Coordinates of C-alpha atoms in Angstrom, one line a residue:
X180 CA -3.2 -6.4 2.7
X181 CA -2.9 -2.7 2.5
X182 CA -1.3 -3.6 -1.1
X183 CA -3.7 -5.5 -2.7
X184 CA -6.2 -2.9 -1.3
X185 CA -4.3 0.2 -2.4
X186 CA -3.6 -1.8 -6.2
X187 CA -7.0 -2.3 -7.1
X188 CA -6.5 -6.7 -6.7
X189 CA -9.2 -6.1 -4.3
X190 CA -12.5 -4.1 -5.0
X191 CA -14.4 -1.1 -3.2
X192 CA -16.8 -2.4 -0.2
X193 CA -15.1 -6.1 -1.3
X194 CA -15.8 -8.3 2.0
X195 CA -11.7 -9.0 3.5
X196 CA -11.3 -12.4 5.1
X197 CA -11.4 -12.4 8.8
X198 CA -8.3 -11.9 11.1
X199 CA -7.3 -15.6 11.5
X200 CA -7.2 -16.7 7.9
X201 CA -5.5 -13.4 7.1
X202 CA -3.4 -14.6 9.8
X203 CA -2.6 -17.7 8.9
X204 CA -2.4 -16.1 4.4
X205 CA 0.4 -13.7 5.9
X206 CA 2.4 -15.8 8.5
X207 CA 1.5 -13.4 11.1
X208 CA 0.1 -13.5 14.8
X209 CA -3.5 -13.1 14.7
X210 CA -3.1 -10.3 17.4
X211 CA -0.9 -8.5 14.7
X212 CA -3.4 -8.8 12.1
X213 CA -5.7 -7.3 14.6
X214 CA -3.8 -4.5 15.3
X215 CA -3.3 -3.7 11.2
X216 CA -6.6 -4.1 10.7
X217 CA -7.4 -1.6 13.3
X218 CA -5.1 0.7 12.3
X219 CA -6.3 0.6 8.4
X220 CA -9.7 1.2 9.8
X221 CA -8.5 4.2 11.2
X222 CA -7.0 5.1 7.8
X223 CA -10.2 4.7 6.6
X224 CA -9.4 2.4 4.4
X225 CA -11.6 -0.2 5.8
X226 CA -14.8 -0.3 7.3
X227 CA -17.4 -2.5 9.8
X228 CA -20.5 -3.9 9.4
X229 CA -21.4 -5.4 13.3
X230 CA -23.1 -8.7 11.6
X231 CA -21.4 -9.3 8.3
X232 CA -17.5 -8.2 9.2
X233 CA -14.5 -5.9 7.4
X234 CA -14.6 -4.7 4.1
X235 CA -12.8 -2.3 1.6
X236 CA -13.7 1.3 1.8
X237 CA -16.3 2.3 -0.8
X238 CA -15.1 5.8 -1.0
X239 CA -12.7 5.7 -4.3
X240 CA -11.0 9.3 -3.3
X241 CA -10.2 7.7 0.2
X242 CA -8.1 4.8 -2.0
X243 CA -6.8 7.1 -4.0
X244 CA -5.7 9.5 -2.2
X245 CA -3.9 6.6 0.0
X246 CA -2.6 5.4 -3.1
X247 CA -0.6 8.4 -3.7
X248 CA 0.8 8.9 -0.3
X249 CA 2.0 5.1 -0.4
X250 CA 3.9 6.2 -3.5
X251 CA 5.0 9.3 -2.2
X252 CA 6.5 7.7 1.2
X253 CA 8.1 4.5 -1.4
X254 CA 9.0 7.1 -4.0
X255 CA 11.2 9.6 -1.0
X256 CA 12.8 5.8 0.5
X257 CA 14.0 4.7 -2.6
X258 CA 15.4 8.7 -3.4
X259 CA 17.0 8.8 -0.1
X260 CA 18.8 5.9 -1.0
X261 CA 19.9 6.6 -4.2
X262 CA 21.8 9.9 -2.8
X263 CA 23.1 7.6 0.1
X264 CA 25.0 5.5 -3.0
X265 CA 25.8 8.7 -5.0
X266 CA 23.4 9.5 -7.1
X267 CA 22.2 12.8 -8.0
X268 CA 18.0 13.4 -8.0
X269 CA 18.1 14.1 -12.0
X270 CA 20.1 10.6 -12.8
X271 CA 17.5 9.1 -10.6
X272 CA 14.8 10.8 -12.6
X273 CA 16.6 9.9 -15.4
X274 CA 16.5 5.9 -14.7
X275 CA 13.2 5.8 -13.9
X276 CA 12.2 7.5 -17.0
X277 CA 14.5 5.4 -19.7
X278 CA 12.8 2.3 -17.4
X279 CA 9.3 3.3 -17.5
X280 CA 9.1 4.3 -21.1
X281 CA 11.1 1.9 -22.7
X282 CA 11.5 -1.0 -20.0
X283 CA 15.9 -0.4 -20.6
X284 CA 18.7 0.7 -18.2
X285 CA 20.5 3.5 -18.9
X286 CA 24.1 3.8 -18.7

């Protein structure tokens, strides 16, 4: 959920499905779904209406800036285990560069 938000699949102040189909769309307990959606409320990346349910946060800083800190927290995993297999930070650099400007592997 938190990845379709943070992606832009889903747009500011959409309306999200309540907990149960969520539920049942993840293959989770309902209580879990619960719990995450509390917890993303609390992120403030969702918000309440009493009457009418969840939705997506309409503030577009709030997504972005969660954006960036979801790549920052992906981006430190994947560096951390890179060095655990041997790699240096610039051969890393350098394989995600080669890769995101021309889509090849380096050697």
């Amino acid at each position: 959920m938190t990845l379709r938000a943070l992606s832009g699949a889903m747009e500011p102040g959409e309306k999200i499905p309540p907990v149960r189909e969520l539920a049942a769309q993840f293959g989770v307990n309902p209580n879990t779904m619960q719990r995450a959606m509390v917890e993303m409320e609390r992120d403030g990346l969702v918000y309440t209406e009493r009457t009418s349910g969840r939705f997506l946060t309409k503030e577009e800083q709030v997504l972005a800036e969660k954006r960036k800190a979801f790549a920052r927290e992906e981006t430190k995993k994947y560096l951390d285990y890179m060095k655990k297999i041997g790699f240096t930070t610039e051969e890393v650099a350098a394989y995600v560069k080669a890769l995101g400007e021309k889509g090849e592997e380096t050697t």
